[in-house]
Coordinates of C-alpha atoms in Angstrom, one line a residue:
M165 CA 0.2 0.5 0.1
K166 CA 1.4 3.3 -1.7
N167 CA 2.4 5.8 1.9
L168 CA 0.6 8.8 0.5
R169 CA 0.7 10.5 4.3
M170 CA 5.0 10.1 5.2
K171 CA 5.1 11.3 0.9
A172 CA 2.3 14.0 1.4
A173 CA 4.5 14.8 5.2
R174 CA 8.0 15.6 3.1
A175 CA 6.4 18.3 1.2
A176 CA 4.4 19.7 2.9
K177 CA 8.0 19.9 4.8
D178 CA 9.4 21.5 1.1
M179 CA 11.9 18.2 1.0
S180 CA 13.4 15.5 -1.5
Q181 CA 13.7 12.3 -0.8
G182 CA 16.4 12.8 -1.7
E183 CA 16.8 15.8 2.2
L184 CA 14.6 13.0 3.8
A185 CA 17.4 10.0 3.3
A186 CA 20.2 11.3 3.7
V187 CA 18.4 13.2 7.4
V188 CA 17.8 9.9 8.2
E189 CA 20.5 7.6 6.6
A190 CA 18.8 5.6 4.5
T191 CA 18.6 6.2 0.2
R192 CA 16.9 8.1 -1.5
Q193 CA 15.8 4.9 -3.7
T194 CA 14.9 3.1 -0.4
I195 CA 12.4 7.0 1.1
G196 CA 10.9 6.8 -2.6
M197 CA 10.0 2.4 -2.1
I198 CA 8.7 3.7 1.0
E199 CA 6.6 5.7 -0.4
A200 CA 4.8 3.7 -3.0
G201 CA 5.1 0.9 -0.7
D202 CA 7.0 -1.9 -2.0
Y203 CA 9.4 -1.1 0.6
N204 CA 8.1 -2.5 5.2
P205 CA 10.6 -0.5 7.0
T206 CA 12.1 -1.0 10.1
L207 CA 11.0 -0.2 13.6
K208 CA 14.1 1.9 13.7
L209 CA 14.0 3.4 10.2
C210 CA 10.0 4.7 11.2
I211 CA 11.0 6.4 14.4
R212 CA 14.1 8.4 12.5
I213 CA 11.7 9.0 9.6
C214 CA 8.7 10.0 12.1
R215 CA 12.0 13.1 14.0
A216 CA 12.7 14.2 10.3
L217 CA 8.7 15.2 9.6
D218 CA 7.2 15.9 13.2
K219 CA 5.5 13.0 12.7
T220 CA 3.6 10.5 14.6
L221 CA 4.5 6.4 13.6
D222 CA 0.7 5.7 13.8
E223 CA 0.4 9.4 12.0
L224 CA 2.3 7.9 9.0
F225 CA 2.6 3.8 9.2
W226 CA -0.5 3.2 10.7
E227 CA -3.0 1.3 8.4
E228 CA -6.2 1.8 8.6
E229 CA -8.7 -1.0 8.1

């Protein structure tokens, strides 16, 4: 499932995928794959992404049923 909430939060901070990747110590490709729903990140990476985007885990990664 695509992570549009993460993409929207990144865009709201005016960050590119590469900029977010640098902050969270990941690759741009990893960020793109998370947003596309093609990669399931570790909890550690999820937390770093949330901190970089000033969001909670629930706001970015909780899947509504």
